[in-house]
Tab-separated table of C-alpha atoms in Angstrom:
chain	number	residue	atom	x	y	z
A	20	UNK	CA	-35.933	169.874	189.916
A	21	UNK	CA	-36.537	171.015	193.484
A	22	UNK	CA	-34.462	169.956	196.379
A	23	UNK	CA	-35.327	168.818	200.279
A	24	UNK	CA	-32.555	170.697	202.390
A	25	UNK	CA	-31.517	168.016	204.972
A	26	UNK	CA	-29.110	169.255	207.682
A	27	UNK	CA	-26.548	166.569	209.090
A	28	UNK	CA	-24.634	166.551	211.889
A	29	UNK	CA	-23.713	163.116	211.469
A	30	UNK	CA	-25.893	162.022	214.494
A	31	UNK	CA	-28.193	159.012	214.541
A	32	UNK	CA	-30.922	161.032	214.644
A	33	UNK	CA	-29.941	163.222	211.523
A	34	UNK	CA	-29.237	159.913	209.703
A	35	UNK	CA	-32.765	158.883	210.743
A	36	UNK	CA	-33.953	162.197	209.498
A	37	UNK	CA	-31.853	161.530	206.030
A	38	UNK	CA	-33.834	158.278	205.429
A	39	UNK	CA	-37.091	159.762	205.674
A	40	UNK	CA	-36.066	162.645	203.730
A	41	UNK	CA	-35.208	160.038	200.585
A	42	UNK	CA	-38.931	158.224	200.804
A	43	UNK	CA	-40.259	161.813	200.960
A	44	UNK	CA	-37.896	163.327	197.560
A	45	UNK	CA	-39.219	160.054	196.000
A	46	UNK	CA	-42.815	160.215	196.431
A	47	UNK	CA	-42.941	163.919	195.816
A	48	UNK	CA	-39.807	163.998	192.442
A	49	UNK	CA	-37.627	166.027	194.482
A	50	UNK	CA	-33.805	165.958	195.135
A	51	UNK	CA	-31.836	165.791	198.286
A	52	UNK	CA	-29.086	168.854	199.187
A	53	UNK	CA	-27.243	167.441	202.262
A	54	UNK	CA	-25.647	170.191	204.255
A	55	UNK	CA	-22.875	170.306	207.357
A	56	UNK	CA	-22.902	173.997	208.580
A	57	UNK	CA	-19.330	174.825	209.366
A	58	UNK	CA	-19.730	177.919	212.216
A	59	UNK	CA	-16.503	179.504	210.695
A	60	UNK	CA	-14.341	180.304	207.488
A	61	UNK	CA	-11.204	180.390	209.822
A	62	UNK	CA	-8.180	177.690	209.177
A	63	UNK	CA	-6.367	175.617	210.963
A	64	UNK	CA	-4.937	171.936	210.768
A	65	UNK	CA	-7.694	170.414	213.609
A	66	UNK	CA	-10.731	172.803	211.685
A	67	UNK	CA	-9.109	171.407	208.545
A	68	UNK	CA	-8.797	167.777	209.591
A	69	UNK	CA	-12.817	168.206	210.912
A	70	UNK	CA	-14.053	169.468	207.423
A	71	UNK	CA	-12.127	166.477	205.541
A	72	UNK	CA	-13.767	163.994	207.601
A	73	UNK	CA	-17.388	165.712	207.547
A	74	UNK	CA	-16.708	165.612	203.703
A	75	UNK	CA	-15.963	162.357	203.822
A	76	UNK	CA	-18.824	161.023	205.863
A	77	UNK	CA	-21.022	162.841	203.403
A	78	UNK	CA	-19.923	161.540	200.628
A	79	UNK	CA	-20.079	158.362	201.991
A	80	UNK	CA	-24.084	158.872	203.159
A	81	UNK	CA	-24.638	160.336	199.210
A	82	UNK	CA	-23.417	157.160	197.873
A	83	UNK	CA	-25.588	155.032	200.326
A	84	UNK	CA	-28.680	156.814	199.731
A	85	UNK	CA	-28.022	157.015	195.912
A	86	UNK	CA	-29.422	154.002	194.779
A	87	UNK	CA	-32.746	154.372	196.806
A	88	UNK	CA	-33.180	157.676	195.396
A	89	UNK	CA	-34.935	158.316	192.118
A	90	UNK	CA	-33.514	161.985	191.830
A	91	UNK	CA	-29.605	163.068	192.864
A	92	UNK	CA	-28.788	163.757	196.468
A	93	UNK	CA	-25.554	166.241	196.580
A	94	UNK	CA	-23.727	167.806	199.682
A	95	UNK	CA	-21.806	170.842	200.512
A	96	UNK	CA	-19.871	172.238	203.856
A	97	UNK	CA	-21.630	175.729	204.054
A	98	UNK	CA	-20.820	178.534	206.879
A	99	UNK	CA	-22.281	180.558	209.292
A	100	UNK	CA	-25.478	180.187	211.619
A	101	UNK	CA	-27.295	177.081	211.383
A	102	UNK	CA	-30.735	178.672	211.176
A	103	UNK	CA	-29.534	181.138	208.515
A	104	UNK	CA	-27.729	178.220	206.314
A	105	UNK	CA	-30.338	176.198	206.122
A	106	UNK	CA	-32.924	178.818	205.256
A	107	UNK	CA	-31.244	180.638	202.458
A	108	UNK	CA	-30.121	177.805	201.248
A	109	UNK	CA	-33.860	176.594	201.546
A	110	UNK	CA	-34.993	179.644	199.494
A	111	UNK	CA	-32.510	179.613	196.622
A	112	UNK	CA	-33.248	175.975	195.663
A	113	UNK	CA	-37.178	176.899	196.155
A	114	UNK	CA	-36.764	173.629	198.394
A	115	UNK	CA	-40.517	172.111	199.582
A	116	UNK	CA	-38.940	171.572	202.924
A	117	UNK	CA	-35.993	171.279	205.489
A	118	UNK	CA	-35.426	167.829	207.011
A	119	UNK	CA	-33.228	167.542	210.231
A	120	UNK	CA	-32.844	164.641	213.453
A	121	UNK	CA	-33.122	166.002	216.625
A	122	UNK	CA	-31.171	164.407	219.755
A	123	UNK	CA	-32.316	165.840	223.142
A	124	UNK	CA	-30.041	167.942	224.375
A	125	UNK	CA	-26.626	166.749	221.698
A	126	UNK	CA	-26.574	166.617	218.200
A	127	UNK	CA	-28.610	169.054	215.993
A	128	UNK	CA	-30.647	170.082	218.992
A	129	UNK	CA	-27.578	171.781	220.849
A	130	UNK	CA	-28.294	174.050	217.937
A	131	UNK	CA	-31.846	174.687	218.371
A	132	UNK	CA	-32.360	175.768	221.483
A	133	UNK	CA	-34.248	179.394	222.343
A	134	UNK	CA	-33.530	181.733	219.365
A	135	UNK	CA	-31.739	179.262	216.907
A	136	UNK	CA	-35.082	177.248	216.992
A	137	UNK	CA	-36.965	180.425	216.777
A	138	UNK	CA	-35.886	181.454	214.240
A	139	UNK	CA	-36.199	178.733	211.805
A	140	UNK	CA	-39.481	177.758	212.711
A	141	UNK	CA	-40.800	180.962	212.488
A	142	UNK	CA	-38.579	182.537	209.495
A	143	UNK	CA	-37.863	179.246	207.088
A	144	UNK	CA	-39.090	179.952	203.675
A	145	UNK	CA	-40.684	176.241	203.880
A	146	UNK	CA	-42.134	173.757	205.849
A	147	UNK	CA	-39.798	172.049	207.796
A	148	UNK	CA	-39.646	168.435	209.650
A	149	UNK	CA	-37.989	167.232	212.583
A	150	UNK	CA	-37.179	163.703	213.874
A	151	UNK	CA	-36.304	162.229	216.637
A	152	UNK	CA	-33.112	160.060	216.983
A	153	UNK	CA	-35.343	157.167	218.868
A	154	UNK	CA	-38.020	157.619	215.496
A	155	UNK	CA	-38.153	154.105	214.119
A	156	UNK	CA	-37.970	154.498	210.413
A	157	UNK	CA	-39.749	150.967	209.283
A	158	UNK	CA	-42.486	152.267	210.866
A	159	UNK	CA	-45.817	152.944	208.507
A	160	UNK	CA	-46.739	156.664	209.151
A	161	UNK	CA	-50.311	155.280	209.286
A	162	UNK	CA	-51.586	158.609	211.982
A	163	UNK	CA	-51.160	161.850	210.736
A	164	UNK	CA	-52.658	164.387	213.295
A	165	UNK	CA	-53.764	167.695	212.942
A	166	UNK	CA	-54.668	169.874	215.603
A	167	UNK	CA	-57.041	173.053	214.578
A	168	UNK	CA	-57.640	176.173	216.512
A	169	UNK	CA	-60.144	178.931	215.836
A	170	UNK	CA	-57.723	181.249	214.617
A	171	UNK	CA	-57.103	182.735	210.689
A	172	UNK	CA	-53.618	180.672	210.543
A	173	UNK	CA	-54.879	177.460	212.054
A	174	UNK	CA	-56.132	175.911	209.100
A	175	UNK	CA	-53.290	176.954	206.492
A	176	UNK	CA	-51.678	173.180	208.138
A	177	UNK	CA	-54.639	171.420	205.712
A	178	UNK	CA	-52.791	171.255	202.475
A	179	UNK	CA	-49.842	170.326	204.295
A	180	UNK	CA	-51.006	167.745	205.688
A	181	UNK	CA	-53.038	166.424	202.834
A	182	UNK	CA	-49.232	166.105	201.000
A	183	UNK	CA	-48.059	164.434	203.635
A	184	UNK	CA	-51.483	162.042	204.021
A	185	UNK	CA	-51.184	161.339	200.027
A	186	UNK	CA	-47.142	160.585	200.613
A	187	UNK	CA	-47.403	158.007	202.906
A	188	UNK	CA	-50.772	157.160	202.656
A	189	UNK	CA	-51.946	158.019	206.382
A	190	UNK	CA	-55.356	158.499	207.796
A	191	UNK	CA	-55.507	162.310	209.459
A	192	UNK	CA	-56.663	162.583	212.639
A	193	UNK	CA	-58.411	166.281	212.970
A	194	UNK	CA	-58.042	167.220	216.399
A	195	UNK	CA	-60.304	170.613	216.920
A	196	UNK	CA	-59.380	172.376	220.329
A	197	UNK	CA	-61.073	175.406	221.733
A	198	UNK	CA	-60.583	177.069	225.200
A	199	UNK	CA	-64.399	177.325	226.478
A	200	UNK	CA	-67.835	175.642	225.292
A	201	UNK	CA	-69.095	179.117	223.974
A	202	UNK	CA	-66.705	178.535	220.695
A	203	UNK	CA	-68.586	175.159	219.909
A	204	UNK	CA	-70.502	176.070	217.306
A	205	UNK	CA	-67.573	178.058	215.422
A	206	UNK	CA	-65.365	175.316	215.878
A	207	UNK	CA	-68.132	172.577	214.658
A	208	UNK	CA	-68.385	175.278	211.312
A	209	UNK	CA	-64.066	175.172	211.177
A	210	UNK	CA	-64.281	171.151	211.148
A	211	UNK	CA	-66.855	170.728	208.547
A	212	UNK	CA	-64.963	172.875	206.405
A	213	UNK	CA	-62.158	170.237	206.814
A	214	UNK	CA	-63.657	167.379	206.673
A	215	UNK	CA	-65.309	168.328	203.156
A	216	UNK	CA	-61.885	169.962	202.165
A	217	UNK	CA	-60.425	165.722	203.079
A	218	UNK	CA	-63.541	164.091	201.616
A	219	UNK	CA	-62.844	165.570	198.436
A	220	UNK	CA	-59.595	164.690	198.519
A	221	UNK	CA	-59.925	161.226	199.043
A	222	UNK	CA	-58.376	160.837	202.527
A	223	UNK	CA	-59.172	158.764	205.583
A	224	UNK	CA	-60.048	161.303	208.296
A	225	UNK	CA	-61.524	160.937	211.733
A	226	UNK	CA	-62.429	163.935	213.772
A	227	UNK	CA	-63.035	164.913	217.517
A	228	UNK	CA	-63.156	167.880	219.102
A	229	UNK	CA	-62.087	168.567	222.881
A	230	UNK	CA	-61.429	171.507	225.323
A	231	UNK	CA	-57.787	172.681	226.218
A	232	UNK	CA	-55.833	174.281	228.773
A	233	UNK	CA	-52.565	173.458	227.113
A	234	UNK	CA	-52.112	173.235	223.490
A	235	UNK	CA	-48.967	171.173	223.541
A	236	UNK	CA	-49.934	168.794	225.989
A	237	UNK	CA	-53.608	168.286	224.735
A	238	UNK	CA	-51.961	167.661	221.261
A	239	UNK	CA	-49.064	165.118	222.897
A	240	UNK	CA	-51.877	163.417	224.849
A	241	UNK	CA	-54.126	162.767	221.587
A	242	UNK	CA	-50.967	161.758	219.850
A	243	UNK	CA	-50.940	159.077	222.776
A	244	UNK	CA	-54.145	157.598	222.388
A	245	UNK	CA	-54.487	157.114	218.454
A	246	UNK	CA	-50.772	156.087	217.956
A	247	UNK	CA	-50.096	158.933	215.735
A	248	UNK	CA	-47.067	158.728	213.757
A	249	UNK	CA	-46.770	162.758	212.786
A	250	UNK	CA	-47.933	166.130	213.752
A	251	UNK	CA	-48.810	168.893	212.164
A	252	UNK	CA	-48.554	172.328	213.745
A	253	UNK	CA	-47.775	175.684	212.288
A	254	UNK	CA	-45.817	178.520	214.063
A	255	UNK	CA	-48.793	180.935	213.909
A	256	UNK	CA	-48.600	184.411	213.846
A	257	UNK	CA	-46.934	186.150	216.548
A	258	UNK	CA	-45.963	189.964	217.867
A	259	UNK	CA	-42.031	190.219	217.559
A	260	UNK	CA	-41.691	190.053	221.444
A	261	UNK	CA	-43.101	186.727	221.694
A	262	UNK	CA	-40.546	185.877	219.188
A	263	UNK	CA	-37.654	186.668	221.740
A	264	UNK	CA	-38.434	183.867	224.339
A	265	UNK	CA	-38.751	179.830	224.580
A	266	UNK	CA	-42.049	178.620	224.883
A	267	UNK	CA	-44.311	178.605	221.493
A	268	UNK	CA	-46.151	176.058	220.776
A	269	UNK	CA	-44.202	174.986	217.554
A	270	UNK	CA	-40.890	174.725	220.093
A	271	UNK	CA	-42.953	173.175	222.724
A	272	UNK	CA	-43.974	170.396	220.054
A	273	UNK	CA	-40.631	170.033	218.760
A	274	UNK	CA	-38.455	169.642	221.702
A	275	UNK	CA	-41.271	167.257	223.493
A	276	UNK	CA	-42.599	165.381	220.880
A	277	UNK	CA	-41.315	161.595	220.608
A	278	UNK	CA	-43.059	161.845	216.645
A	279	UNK	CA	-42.160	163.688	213.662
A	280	UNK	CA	-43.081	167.079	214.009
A	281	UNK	CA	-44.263	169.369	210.125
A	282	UNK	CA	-43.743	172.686	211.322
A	283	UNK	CA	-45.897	174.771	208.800
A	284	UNK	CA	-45.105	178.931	208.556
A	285	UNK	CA	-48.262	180.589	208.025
A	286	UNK	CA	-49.179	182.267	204.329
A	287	UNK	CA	-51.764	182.567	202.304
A	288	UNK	CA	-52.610	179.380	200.364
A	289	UNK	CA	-56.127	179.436	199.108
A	290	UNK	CA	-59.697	179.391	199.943
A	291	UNK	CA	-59.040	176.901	202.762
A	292	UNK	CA	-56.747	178.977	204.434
A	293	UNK	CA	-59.687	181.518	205.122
């Protein structure tokens, strides 16, 4: 059985994160790998002292999650990078996605700043979800948005977000954005696509398209209106420069977004991926 990776760093937002992370396993027959990312192999009695207690505390999460979860949640102290733990230890479990808490500027975010969060959005073998530490979890994710783009990687995000409707039983909220009026008519073609790809599949949908200056902020803003509970972006492909600085949209969403953000790498999925 497959396992969601959920990184901890024992924060109230990565305990947050940990409860979603068990609704999600259960709905989709997965299991839970809960991992503390040690930076170091090095010894000493303080590093020592700091592992036992991290062990400890996971252990102790593991055995109040356990009876919630249908499958086995496990834990392990792995080392190195944060980015590069989580990943590889992403692909070898063939995990269906990495679940961490963010925390403004402490916690697990200290670790995602400018390449760190490059990096795993735009090289993680899965999808992966972050939430804030202010997310409450009682609340229904009843809004699931999706913003579209005329692009070829835009609408590899449908699938996902399908999953996600299907989990939690959400409405989607297609949110088509185009630059200038003259890409109307291609965007009206991208959204019917959609909204027949939805219909089929037997999920609420509404639909609305607008102009943008902004992506992030024209996303944020429609999140605002409708109430939306999650976002669905992807990191879209980019030239290996852009991969150097801050700014992307995918980092954009994830360090100003108040929601859950599904951070989708681009592949090739099917017919509605084209």
């Amino acid at each position: 059985m497959k396992s969601i990776i959920v990184g901890t760093d024992f924060s109230k937002g990565s305990y947050v994160a940990l409860d979603v992370a068990v609704d999600i396993a259960n709905k989709m027959g997965t299991n839970i790998k809960l991992i503390w990312v040690r930076k170091d192999k090095s010894s000493s009695d303080e590093k020592d002292q700091t592992q036992r207690l991290a062990v400890d505390k996971m252990q102790s999460l593991c055995d109040e999650h356990a009876p919630r979860l249908h499958g086995t949640i496990t834990y392990e102290v792995k080392y190195g990078a944060v980015a590069d733990v989580l990943g590889e230890e992403a692909k070898k479990l063939n995990s269906p996605m990495i679940v961490i808490g963010t925390n403004g500027a402490k916690g697990y975010e200290r670790y995602w700043r400018g390449s760190t969060a490059c990096r795993i959005m735009l090289e993680a073998p899965c999808p992966t979800l972050t939430i804030r530490e202010g997310f409450d979890f009682n609340r229904s994710l009843q809004n699931i948005v999706l913003p579209l783009r005329i692009n070829p990687y835009s609408r590899q995000k449908v699938p996902y977000a399908a999953t996600m409707a299907k989990i939690f039983g959400s409405r989607v909220h297609i949110l088509g954005l185009i630059e200038n009026v003259h890409s109307m008519g291609t965007l009206k073609s991208y959204l019917k696509q959609v909204e027949e790809f939805f219909a089929k599949e037997g999920i609420p949908f509404t639909c609305i398209g607008r102009r943008y200056e902004n992506f992030t902020d024209s996303v944020l803003q429609y999140c605002s209106e409708i109430k939306g509970d999650m976002v669905v972006v992807n990191t879209e492909k980019q030239r290996l420069i852009t991969r150097l600085f801050l700014g992307t949209n995918a980092q954009q969403m994830v360090h100003h977004a108040q929601i859950p953000v599904y951070c989708i790498q681009p592949k090739e999925i099917g017919s509605i991926a084209r």
